[in-house]
Short mmCIF file of C-alpha atoms in Angstrom, two decimals:
data_model
loop_
_atom_site.label_atom_id
_atom_site.label_comp_id
_atom_site.label_asym_id
_atom_site.label_seq_id
_atom_site.Cartn_x
_atom_site.Cartn_y
_atom_site.Cartn_z
CA MET O 1 0.00 0.00 0.00
CA ASN O 2 1.36 3.39 -1.02
CA LEU O 3 2.21 5.58 2.00
CA ILE O 4 1.87 9.33 1.45
CA ALA O 5 4.34 11.26 3.59
CA HIS O 6 5.01 14.95 4.25
CA PHE O 7 7.14 17.48 2.33
CA ILE O 8 9.51 19.34 4.63
CA ASP O 9 12.61 21.40 3.87
CA GLY O 10 12.54 20.68 0.15
CA LYS O 11 11.89 16.93 0.11
CA ARG O 12 9.35 14.22 0.88
CA THR O 13 9.93 12.85 4.34
CA GLY O 14 8.26 10.59 6.85
CA GLY O 15 7.13 11.89 10.21
CA THR O 16 7.31 10.58 13.76
CA SER O 17 3.60 9.97 14.21
CA THR O 18 2.34 6.43 13.70
CA ARG O 19 -1.23 7.51 12.96
CA ARG O 20 -2.48 6.85 9.43
CA GLY O 21 -5.50 7.77 7.34
CA ASP O 22 -7.03 6.05 4.33
CA VAL O 23 -7.17 7.58 0.85
CA PHE O 24 -9.87 6.23 -1.49
CA ASP O 25 -10.74 6.35 -5.15
CA PRO O 26 -14.33 7.61 -4.77
CA ALA O 27 -15.39 6.18 -8.13
CA THR O 28 -14.51 2.61 -7.13
CA GLY O 29 -14.71 2.70 -3.35
CA ARG O 30 -11.25 1.11 -3.16
CA ARG O 31 -8.56 2.24 -0.75
CA THR O 32 -5.60 3.36 -2.84
CA ALA O 33 -3.15 4.71 -0.26
CA GLU O 34 -2.46 5.53 3.35
CA VAL O 35 -1.48 9.02 4.43
CA GLU O 36 0.60 9.94 7.45
CA LEU O 37 -1.32 12.01 10.00
CA ALA O 38 1.06 14.49 11.58
CA GLY O 39 1.35 15.04 15.29
CA ALA O 40 2.67 18.13 17.04
CA ALA O 41 6.29 17.02 16.56
CA ASP O 42 5.85 16.71 12.79
CA VAL O 43 4.21 20.12 12.62
CA ALA O 44 7.05 21.57 14.68
CA ALA O 45 9.62 20.14 12.25
CA ALA O 46 7.87 21.78 9.31
CA VAL O 47 7.57 25.11 11.14
CA GLU O 48 11.26 25.01 12.10
CA ALA O 49 12.23 24.40 8.47
CA ALA O 50 9.98 27.27 7.41
CA GLU O 51 11.43 29.57 10.07
CA ARG O 52 15.00 28.92 8.89
CA ALA O 53 14.02 29.50 5.27
CA ALA O 54 12.03 32.64 6.03
CA ARG O 55 15.13 34.42 7.36
CA THR O 56 16.75 34.42 3.94
CA TRP O 57 13.70 34.29 1.65
CA ARG O 58 12.36 37.57 3.03
CA ASP O 59 15.58 39.22 1.85
CA ALA O 60 15.40 37.71 -1.64
CA SER O 61 14.94 40.44 -4.22
CA LEU O 62 11.58 40.95 -5.86
CA ALA O 63 13.25 39.98 -9.12
CA LYS O 64 14.30 36.63 -7.61
CA ARG O 65 10.86 35.96 -6.16
CA THR O 66 9.04 36.76 -9.38
CA ALA O 67 11.49 34.60 -11.37
CA VAL O 68 10.56 31.64 -9.16
CA LEU O 69 6.84 32.37 -9.52
CA PHE O 70 7.09 32.63 -13.31
CA ALA O 71 8.96 29.31 -13.45
CA PHE O 72 6.41 27.72 -11.11
CA ARG O 73 3.60 28.95 -13.34
CA GLU O 74 5.18 27.29 -16.37
CA LEU O 75 5.67 24.01 -14.52
CA VAL O 76 2.08 23.91 -13.22
CA HIS O 77 0.81 24.67 -16.71
CA ALA O 78 2.96 21.89 -18.19
CA ARG O 79 1.76 19.37 -15.56
CA ARG O 80 -1.86 20.50 -15.44
CA ASP O 81 -3.16 17.22 -16.84
CA GLU O 82 -1.27 15.24 -14.22
CA LEU O 83 -2.61 17.49 -11.47
CA ALA O 84 -6.15 17.06 -12.81
CA GLU O 85 -5.74 13.28 -12.82
CA LEU O 86 -4.60 13.32 -9.19
CA ILE O 87 -7.62 15.42 -8.23
CA THR O 88 -10.04 13.07 -9.98
CA ALA O 89 -8.41 9.95 -8.54
CA GLU O 90 -8.73 11.13 -4.93
CA HIS O 91 -11.61 13.61 -4.94
CA GLY O 92 -13.79 12.12 -7.68
CA LYS O 93 -14.76 15.22 -9.68
CA VAL O 94 -14.74 14.73 -13.43
CA LEU O 95 -11.53 15.45 -15.31
CA ALA O 96 -12.89 18.52 -17.08
CA ASP O 97 -13.87 20.04 -13.73
CA ALA O 98 -10.47 19.15 -12.26
CA ALA O 99 -8.72 20.81 -15.20
CA GLY O 100 -10.81 23.92 -14.63
CA GLU O 101 -9.75 23.94 -10.98
CA VAL O 102 -6.08 23.90 -12.00
CA GLN O 103 -6.72 26.76 -14.43
CA ARG O 104 -8.26 28.94 -11.72
CA GLY O 105 -5.25 28.22 -9.53
CA LEU O 106 -2.94 29.25 -12.36
CA GLU O 107 -4.69 32.62 -12.47
CA VAL O 108 -3.63 33.32 -8.88
CA ILE O 109 -0.05 32.28 -9.65
CA GLU O 110 -0.10 34.76 -12.53
CA TYR O 111 -1.40 37.46 -10.19
CA ALA O 112 1.41 36.67 -7.73
CA CYS O 113 3.94 37.10 -10.53
CA GLY O 114 3.07 40.79 -10.38
CA ILE O 115 4.01 41.11 -6.71
CA PRO O 116 6.45 44.00 -7.32
CA SER O 117 3.51 46.21 -8.27
CA ALA O 118 1.35 44.91 -5.41
CA LEU O 119 4.06 45.69 -2.83
CA ARG O 120 4.76 49.24 -3.94
CA GLY O 121 4.64 51.75 -1.11
CA GLY O 122 4.06 55.48 -1.07
CA PHE O 123 6.47 58.38 -0.64
CA SER O 124 5.86 61.93 0.54
CA GLU O 125 8.65 64.47 0.29
CA ASN O 126 9.00 67.34 2.76
CA VAL O 127 6.19 66.35 5.13
CA SER O 128 8.01 68.70 7.44
CA THR O 129 11.07 70.80 6.69
CA GLU O 130 13.48 68.43 4.92
CA VAL O 131 11.64 65.44 6.43
CA ASP O 132 10.35 62.67 4.17
CA SER O 133 7.88 59.88 4.93
CA TYR O 134 7.34 56.66 3.06
CA SER O 135 5.48 53.40 3.52
CA LEU O 136 6.44 49.83 2.75
CA ARG O 137 5.07 46.34 3.25
CA GLN O 138 7.10 43.48 4.71
CA PRO O 139 6.43 39.74 5.07
CA LEU O 140 5.07 38.25 8.27
CA GLY O 141 7.49 35.30 8.48
CA VAL O 142 5.98 31.81 8.79
CA VAL O 143 2.34 31.42 7.76
CA ALA O 144 0.04 28.38 7.61
CA VAL O 145 -2.61 27.38 5.10
CA VAL O 146 -5.29 24.78 5.88
CA SER O 147 -7.18 23.73 2.75
CA PRO O 148 -10.30 21.58 2.20
CA PHE O 149 -10.90 18.40 0.23
CA ASN O 150 -13.11 19.90 -2.46
CA PHE O 151 -10.39 21.94 -4.21
CA PRO O 152 -7.04 20.29 -3.45
CA VAL O 153 -5.19 22.47 -6.00
CA MET O 154 -7.15 25.69 -6.39
CA VAL O 155 -7.60 26.58 -2.73
CA PRO O 156 -3.92 26.13 -1.78
CA LEU O 157 -3.09 28.26 -4.81
CA TRP O 158 -5.43 30.98 -3.56
CA PHE O 159 -2.97 31.60 -0.74
CA VAL O 160 0.46 30.02 -1.24
CA PRO O 161 1.71 31.94 -4.33
CA VAL O 162 0.77 35.30 -2.82
CA ALA O 163 2.31 34.41 0.55
CA VAL O 164 5.54 33.17 -1.05
CA ALA O 165 5.78 36.09 -3.47
CA ALA O 166 5.40 38.48 -0.53
CA GLY O 167 8.45 36.89 1.14
CA ASN O 168 6.89 34.47 3.63
CA ALA O 169 7.55 30.79 4.26
CA VAL O 170 4.47 28.54 4.24
CA VAL O 171 3.30 25.36 5.91
CA LEU O 172 0.31 23.84 4.08
CA LYS O 173 -1.98 21.30 5.73
CA PRO O 174 -4.08 19.86 2.87
CA SER O 175 -7.08 17.63 3.37
CA GLU O 176 -6.11 14.12 4.37
CA LYS O 177 -8.79 12.84 1.96
CA ASP O 178 -6.90 13.95 -1.20
CA PRO O 179 -3.34 14.99 -0.33
CA SER O 180 -1.33 13.96 -3.39
CA ALA O 181 -1.83 17.08 -5.52
CA ALA O 182 -0.38 19.29 -2.77
CA LEU O 183 2.80 17.21 -2.71
CA LEU O 184 3.20 17.57 -6.47
CA LEU O 185 2.81 21.34 -6.12
CA ALA O 186 5.59 21.32 -3.50
CA GLU O 187 7.90 19.42 -5.86
CA LEU O 188 7.14 21.84 -8.69
CA PHE O 189 8.01 24.77 -6.43
CA VAL O 190 11.42 23.27 -5.72
CA GLU O 191 11.94 22.57 -9.40
CA ALA O 192 11.10 26.22 -10.07
CA GLY O 193 13.97 27.29 -7.80
CA LEU O 194 12.20 27.92 -4.51
CA PRO O 195 14.65 27.27 -1.65
CA GLY O 196 13.93 24.30 0.58
CA GLY O 197 11.76 25.12 3.57
CA VAL O 198 9.93 28.06 1.98
CA PHE O 199 7.00 25.77 1.14
CA ASN O 200 6.26 22.71 3.28
CA VAL O 201 3.36 20.25 3.38
CA VAL O 202 2.26 18.38 6.50
CA ASN O 203 -0.56 15.89 6.10
CA GLY O 204 -2.92 15.41 8.98
CA ASP O 205 -6.25 15.99 10.62
CA ALA O 206 -7.52 18.20 13.44
CA GLU O 207 -4.47 17.43 15.58
CA ALA O 208 -2.17 18.97 12.96
CA VAL O 209 -4.45 21.98 12.54
CA ASP O 210 -4.46 22.69 16.28
CA ALA O 211 -0.68 22.31 16.40
CA LEU O 212 -0.35 24.98 13.71
CA LEU O 213 -2.80 27.24 15.53
CA ASP O 214 -0.86 26.91 18.77
CA HIS O 215 2.70 27.15 17.43
CA PRO O 216 4.18 30.51 18.49
CA VAL O 217 6.27 30.91 15.32
CA VAL O 218 3.26 30.75 12.98
CA ARG O 219 2.18 34.36 12.45
CA ALA O 220 -0.94 33.88 10.33
CA VAL O 221 -3.39 31.16 9.30
CA SER O 222 -5.55 30.94 6.18
CA PHE O 223 -8.36 28.40 6.34
CA VAL O 224 -11.18 27.21 4.09
CA GLY O 225 -13.77 24.72 5.33
CA SER O 226 -17.07 24.41 7.17
CA THR O 227 -18.37 27.23 9.33
CA PRO O 228 -18.05 25.39 12.69
CA VAL O 229 -14.40 24.58 12.01
CA ALA O 230 -13.75 28.07 10.59
CA ARG O 231 -15.09 29.56 13.81
CA HIS O 232 -12.82 27.26 15.85
CA VAL O 233 -9.78 28.17 13.75
CA TYR O 234 -10.51 31.88 14.08
CA GLN O 235 -11.09 31.79 17.82
CA ARG O 236 -8.12 29.58 18.65
CA GLY O 237 -5.78 31.33 16.24
CA THR O 238 -6.62 34.86 17.31
CA ALA O 239 -6.43 33.83 20.97
CA ALA O 240 -2.84 32.83 20.21
CA GLY O 241 -2.17 36.27 18.73
CA LYS O 242 -2.24 35.22 15.09
CA ARG O 243 -3.72 36.93 12.08
CA VAL O 244 -6.52 34.65 10.77
CA GLN O 245 -8.70 34.52 7.69
CA ALA O 246 -11.14 31.64 8.02
CA LEU O 247 -13.54 31.10 5.12
CA GLY O 248 -16.54 29.05 6.19
CA GLY O 249 -19.62 27.45 4.71
CA ALA O 250 -22.39 28.74 2.50
CA LYS O 251 -25.98 28.50 1.42
CA ASN O 252 -25.88 30.22 -1.95
CA HIS O 253 -29.14 31.52 -3.40
CA MET O 254 -30.00 32.05 -7.04
CA VAL O 255 -32.94 34.42 -7.47
CA VAL O 256 -34.88 34.15 -10.74
CA LEU O 257 -37.18 37.06 -11.55
CA PRO O 258 -40.22 36.68 -13.84
CA ASP O 259 -38.53 38.54 -16.72
CA ALA O 260 -35.46 36.28 -16.75
CA ASP O 261 -34.45 34.12 -19.69
CA LEU O 262 -35.64 30.80 -18.27
CA ASP O 263 -33.46 28.68 -20.54
CA LEU O 264 -30.37 30.56 -19.38
CA ALA O 265 -31.52 30.28 -15.77
CA ALA O 266 -32.21 26.55 -16.06
CA ASP O 267 -28.80 25.90 -17.61
CA ALA O 268 -27.15 27.92 -14.85
CA ALA O 269 -29.05 26.15 -12.07
CA VAL O 270 -27.95 22.73 -13.34
CA ASN O 271 -24.36 23.79 -13.88
CA ALA O 272 -24.01 25.55 -10.54
CA GLY O 273 -26.03 23.05 -8.54
CA PHE O 274 -24.45 19.80 -9.68
CA GLY O 275 -20.96 20.60 -10.90
CA SER O 276 -18.34 18.85 -8.75
CA ALA O 277 -21.28 16.89 -7.23
CA GLY O 278 -22.29 20.03 -5.37
CA GLU O 279 -19.11 19.90 -3.30
CA ARG O 280 -18.35 23.58 -3.80
CA CYS O 281 -18.65 26.42 -1.31
CA MET O 282 -19.98 28.46 -4.24
CA ALA O 283 -22.50 25.88 -5.46
CA ILE O 284 -26.08 27.08 -5.89
CA SER O 285 -28.13 25.01 -3.45
CA ALA O 286 -31.21 27.24 -3.07
CA LEU O 287 -33.08 28.51 -6.12
CA VAL O 288 -35.57 31.27 -5.28
CA ALA O 289 -38.22 31.43 -8.00
CA VAL O 290 -40.29 34.62 -8.04
CA GLU O 291 -43.76 33.69 -9.23
CA PRO O 292 -45.23 33.02 -11.71
CA VAL O 293 -42.14 31.32 -13.18
CA ALA O 294 -41.61 28.41 -10.75
CA ASP O 295 -43.56 25.70 -12.56
CA GLU O 296 -41.92 26.37 -15.91
CA LEU O 297 -38.44 26.80 -14.43
CA VAL O 298 -38.63 23.55 -12.45
CA ALA O 299 -39.78 21.70 -15.56
CA ARG O 300 -36.87 23.04 -17.61
CA ILE O 301 -34.35 22.14 -14.94
CA ALA O 302 -35.77 18.61 -14.65
CA ARG O 303 -35.53 18.09 -18.42
CA ARG O 304 -31.88 19.07 -18.39
CA MET O 305 -31.15 16.81 -15.43
CA ALA O 306 -32.55 13.84 -17.33
CA GLY O 307 -29.60 14.08 -19.72
CA LEU O 308 -26.89 14.16 -17.06
CA ARG O 309 -24.52 11.19 -16.84
CA THR O 310 -23.31 10.31 -13.34
CA GLY O 311 -20.24 8.09 -13.16
CA ASP O 312 -16.48 7.75 -13.11
CA GLY O 313 -14.89 11.13 -13.78
CA ARG O 314 -12.37 9.50 -16.13
CA ARG O 315 -15.12 8.29 -18.49
CA GLY O 316 -16.39 11.62 -19.76
CA CYS O 317 -19.34 11.72 -17.36
CA ASP O 318 -21.05 14.94 -16.30
CA MET O 319 -20.91 14.37 -12.56
CA GLY O 320 -18.73 12.13 -10.43
CA PRO O 321 -19.10 10.53 -6.99
CA LEU O 322 -18.99 12.15 -3.59
CA VAL O 323 -15.64 12.19 -1.83
CA THR O 324 -16.19 9.49 0.81
CA ALA O 325 -18.74 6.85 1.72
CA ALA O 326 -19.52 8.70 4.95
CA HIS O 327 -20.17 11.95 3.13
CA ALA O 328 -22.37 10.19 0.55
CA ALA O 329 -24.40 8.68 3.39
CA ARG O 330 -24.72 12.10 5.05
CA VAL O 331 -26.04 13.74 1.87
CA ARG O 332 -28.40 10.83 1.24
CA ALA O 333 -29.79 11.33 4.75
CA TYR O 334 -30.58 14.95 3.87
CA VAL O 335 -32.50 13.77 0.80
CA GLU O 336 -34.51 11.44 3.01
CA ALA O 337 -35.14 14.27 5.47
CA GLY O 338 -36.38 16.49 2.67
CA VAL O 339 -38.90 13.88 1.55
CA ALA O 340 -40.04 13.34 5.14
CA ALA O 341 -40.49 17.10 5.64
CA GLY O 342 -42.85 17.35 2.66
CA ALA O 343 -40.61 18.76 -0.06
CA VAL O 344 -41.44 17.44 -3.53
CA PRO O 345 -38.63 15.29 -4.99
CA VAL O 346 -38.90 16.20 -8.67
CA VAL O 347 -35.69 14.29 -9.44
CA ASP O 348 -34.50 11.77 -6.83
CA GLY O 349 -30.82 10.91 -7.13
CA ARG O 350 -30.81 8.06 -4.63
CA ASP O 351 -31.43 5.42 -7.28
CA VAL O 352 -29.34 6.89 -10.07
CA ALA O 353 -27.91 4.55 -12.73
CA VAL O 354 -24.16 5.18 -12.75
CA ASP O 355 -21.46 4.69 -15.33
CA GLY O 356 -18.97 3.35 -12.85
CA ASP O 357 -18.09 0.78 -10.24
CA PRO O 358 -21.11 -0.09 -8.07
CA ASP O 359 -18.95 0.31 -4.97
CA GLY O 360 -18.31 4.00 -5.70
CA PHE O 361 -19.68 6.72 -3.45
CA TRP O 362 -22.67 7.61 -5.61
CA LEU O 363 -25.62 9.92 -5.31
CA GLY O 364 -27.25 11.37 -8.40
CA PRO O 365 -28.39 14.96 -8.93
CA THR O 366 -31.47 15.67 -6.83
CA LEU O 367 -34.07 18.42 -7.31
CA PHE O 368 -36.60 19.39 -4.64
CA ASP O 369 -39.54 21.70 -5.26
CA ARG O 370 -41.77 23.52 -2.76
CA VAL O 371 -39.04 23.70 -0.12
CA THR O 372 -39.77 25.93 2.86
CA PRO O 373 -37.24 27.83 4.98
CA GLU O 374 -37.57 25.66 8.08
CA MET O 375 -36.61 22.41 6.29
CA SER O 376 -33.13 21.06 6.99
CA ILE O 377 -32.40 20.78 3.27
CA TYR O 378 -32.62 24.57 3.24
CA THR O 379 -31.17 25.55 6.61
CA ASP O 380 -28.07 23.33 6.45
CA GLU O 381 -25.10 23.35 4.11
CA ILE O 382 -25.53 19.92 2.51
CA PHE O 383 -22.42 20.06 0.30
CA GLY O 384 -23.81 17.64 -2.22
CA PRO O 385 -25.84 17.51 -5.47
CA VAL O 386 -29.12 18.68 -3.93
CA LEU O 387 -30.91 21.72 -5.37
CA SER O 388 -33.88 23.15 -3.45
CA VAL O 389 -36.49 25.39 -5.09
CA LEU O 390 -38.27 27.92 -2.89
CA ARG O 391 -41.24 29.87 -4.28
CA VAL O 392 -41.85 33.52 -3.39
CA ASP O 393 -44.32 36.12 -4.65
CA SER O 394 -42.10 39.18 -5.06
CA TYR O 395 -38.59 40.58 -5.39
CA ASP O 396 -38.82 41.99 -1.86
CA GLU O 397 -39.72 38.59 -0.45
CA ALA O 398 -36.74 37.05 -2.25
CA VAL O 399 -34.29 39.60 -0.84
CA THR O 400 -35.73 39.18 2.67
CA LEU O 401 -35.26 35.41 2.41
CA VAL O 402 -31.64 35.68 1.23
CA ASN O 403 -30.68 38.28 3.83
CA ALA O 404 -32.25 36.29 6.66
CA ASN O 405 -29.90 33.39 5.99
CA PRO O 406 -26.92 33.21 8.38
CA TYR O 407 -24.51 32.62 5.49
CA GLY O 408 -23.37 35.30 3.07
CA ASN O 409 -20.93 33.71 0.67
CA GLY O 410 -22.28 33.96 -2.89
CA THR O 411 -25.54 34.73 -4.64
CA ALA O 412 -26.86 35.32 -8.14
CA ILE O 413 -29.82 37.06 -9.70
CA PHE O 414 -31.20 36.20 -13.12
CA THR O 415 -33.12 39.00 -14.80
CA ASN O 416 -33.21 41.20 -17.88
CA ASP O 417 -34.08 44.23 -15.76
CA GLY O 418 -30.94 46.29 -15.15
CA GLY O 419 -32.62 48.31 -12.44
CA ALA O 420 -33.62 45.21 -10.51
CA ALA O 421 -30.12 43.77 -10.84
CA ARG O 422 -28.53 47.00 -9.62
CA ARG O 423 -30.92 47.16 -6.68
CA TYR O 424 -30.19 43.54 -5.77
CA GLN O 425 -26.43 43.90 -5.80
CA HIS O 426 -26.84 46.93 -3.52
CA GLU O 427 -29.34 45.41 -1.08
CA VAL O 428 -28.23 41.81 -0.74
CA GLU O 429 -26.05 41.01 2.30
CA VAL O 430 -23.65 38.67 0.54
CA GLY O 431 -19.96 39.03 -0.26
CA MET O 432 -19.97 37.89 -3.90
CA VAL O 433 -22.82 38.66 -6.31
CA GLY O 434 -23.47 37.40 -9.83
CA VAL O 435 -25.81 39.06 -12.32
CA ASN O 436 -26.85 36.33 -14.78
CA VAL O 437 -23.67 34.56 -13.58
CA PRO O 438 -24.44 31.61 -11.30
CA ILE O 439 -21.02 31.14 -9.64
CA PRO O 440 -19.51 34.62 -9.17
CA VAL O 441 -15.99 33.56 -8.18
CA PRO O 442 -13.83 36.67 -8.72
CA MET O 443 -10.79 36.74 -10.94
CA ALA O 444 -7.48 36.55 -9.10
CA TYR O 445 -6.89 40.31 -9.06
CA TYR O 446 -10.09 40.74 -7.05
CA SER O 447 -10.55 39.03 -3.70
CA PHE O 448 -12.65 35.98 -2.77
CA GLY O 449 -14.70 35.90 0.40
CA GLY O 450 -18.15 36.12 1.91
CA TRP O 451 -19.97 37.89 4.71
CA LYS O 452 -21.63 36.86 7.97
CA SER O 453 -21.01 33.22 8.97
CA SER O 454 -19.16 32.56 5.71
CA LEU O 455 -16.05 34.49 6.82
CA PHE O 456 -14.22 35.00 10.10
CA GLY O 457 -11.63 37.75 9.81
CA ASP O 458 -11.34 40.99 7.92
CA LEU O 459 -9.44 40.13 4.75
CA HIS O 460 -10.46 37.91 1.84
CA ALA O 461 -8.38 35.54 -0.29
CA HIS O 462 -6.00 36.63 -3.08
CA GLY O 463 -6.11 39.99 -4.85
CA ALA O 464 -5.28 43.10 -2.85
CA ASP O 465 -6.69 41.57 0.34
CA GLY O 466 -4.37 38.59 -0.02
CA VAL O 467 -1.31 40.82 -0.32
CA ALA O 468 -2.44 42.84 2.71
CA PHE O 469 -3.03 39.67 4.75
CA PHE O 470 0.44 38.22 4.14
CA THR O 471 2.31 41.48 4.78
CA ARG O 472 2.39 44.19 7.41
CA GLY O 473 2.80 47.88 6.83
CA LYS O 474 5.60 50.06 8.06
CA VAL O 475 5.99 53.83 7.77
CA VAL O 476 9.44 55.45 7.86
CA THR O 477 10.00 59.12 8.60
CA SER O 478 13.53 60.31 7.79
CA ARG O 479 15.60 63.45 7.91
CA TRP O 480 19.03 63.70 6.36
CA LEU O 481 20.48 66.93 7.63
CA ASP O 482 22.84 68.93 5.52
CA PRO O 483 25.84 70.67 7.16
CA ARG O 484 23.85 73.88 7.65
CA HIS O 485 21.66 72.31 10.34
CA GLY O 486 22.55 71.60 13.92
CA GLY O 487 22.10 72.78 17.44
CA VAL O 488 19.92 71.73 20.35
CA ASN O 489 16.19 72.36 20.60
CA LEU O 490 14.25 70.84 23.52
CA GLY O 491 10.87 72.00 22.27
CA PHE O 492 8.13 69.61 21.13
CA PRO O 493 8.61 68.82 17.42
CA THR O 494 6.07 70.56 15.18
CA GLN O 495 5.32 70.56 11.50
CA THR O 496 6.65 73.77 9.99
#
């Protein structure tokens, strides 16, 4: 059985912990590897390597850092198919979706290649007589990234390239469910010329996460995962004096107004609801139909779902399995709860015919109609291929419903009315808004993040917020006296 180890100080290495986790191929249900689960000693070894590397990497010129990032970008691009295959083999999403994930990660690498512009400070001459002031941004030192199972390449690349380009050393704790892609990224960084220890990978579970949160050398933590864990990471990390950005869960709404193009809306609902088997923090899981369009919209969505192929992601299917047997059982239980609560199962994915091994972790796309806000299929983040349709009578009722939800990650409105769209983007209490765009994930030069219980912390991922998170500002005030100046003056300094 293949044993997946850590990556510390520029090489793959085994740890001291004897704990192991299982890695599965979700499309077959077979265990394909074991992964080492780091203890506190393993985390400490990675942090020590990062601390040593950070002392010299922070002094590397911007030209050197950008050269490494450009080389890393070329290597990731050249190995994108291999990365996609690793994602599909351990996560289960179809190859086309995995390739798209790698592409979105590449966009953040490309943004990080422009770090010299992002780190430019300001300069003011003669703020006082022959006194100048200027600002600059400097790296934090050692930072940690904790990434989820659903995007084993893209989410680490939201943070790591920006952190490294800004002069930090990084310890990444990927999901123990699909760790292999992170290790390949680490090897590509070394091949690109990144010094050993600047980027390290420790595999593990909650024990490793807590060790990173408690380690005094770790200055900042970036996290993506469920809201309960995000809250824990934020509270424990900030209590230890760390800077924390913890991106949590979501319940993303798609509002469809009566004037919308219903074919466009139906296509978007299927794509955003069932892509990656719904295992996306930006997936649309609640469709809010403003009457009188609900009947026709539900019918169009159901017709499109009838043509979806669920199966092995390496066979050209539309949707793959869920990541683990336990998660598939959890999502299936939500479907059963929806039926018991009185929601109408227009398309029931529990008995889907799959193009794949019968032992895979399968659940087909599921569509519920006439869902009400108190049902668990609406209140909870299911993180699976379950789309719930809620019917409302007006735009105002739709906005009230969305804003009452405790999450505020992403939302979309489908309409041909520019005034309604503008009003919605102004009134909705959500961090990322799409207008006739179902999954409004920003480009890398903007920042990704939600509001309310979808984010703990003040700064979002990548873009300008990412640079600000991984650096700290400093202001220098200087006076270089010429020979004409001198003498003693005990008075309080004033601006003259």
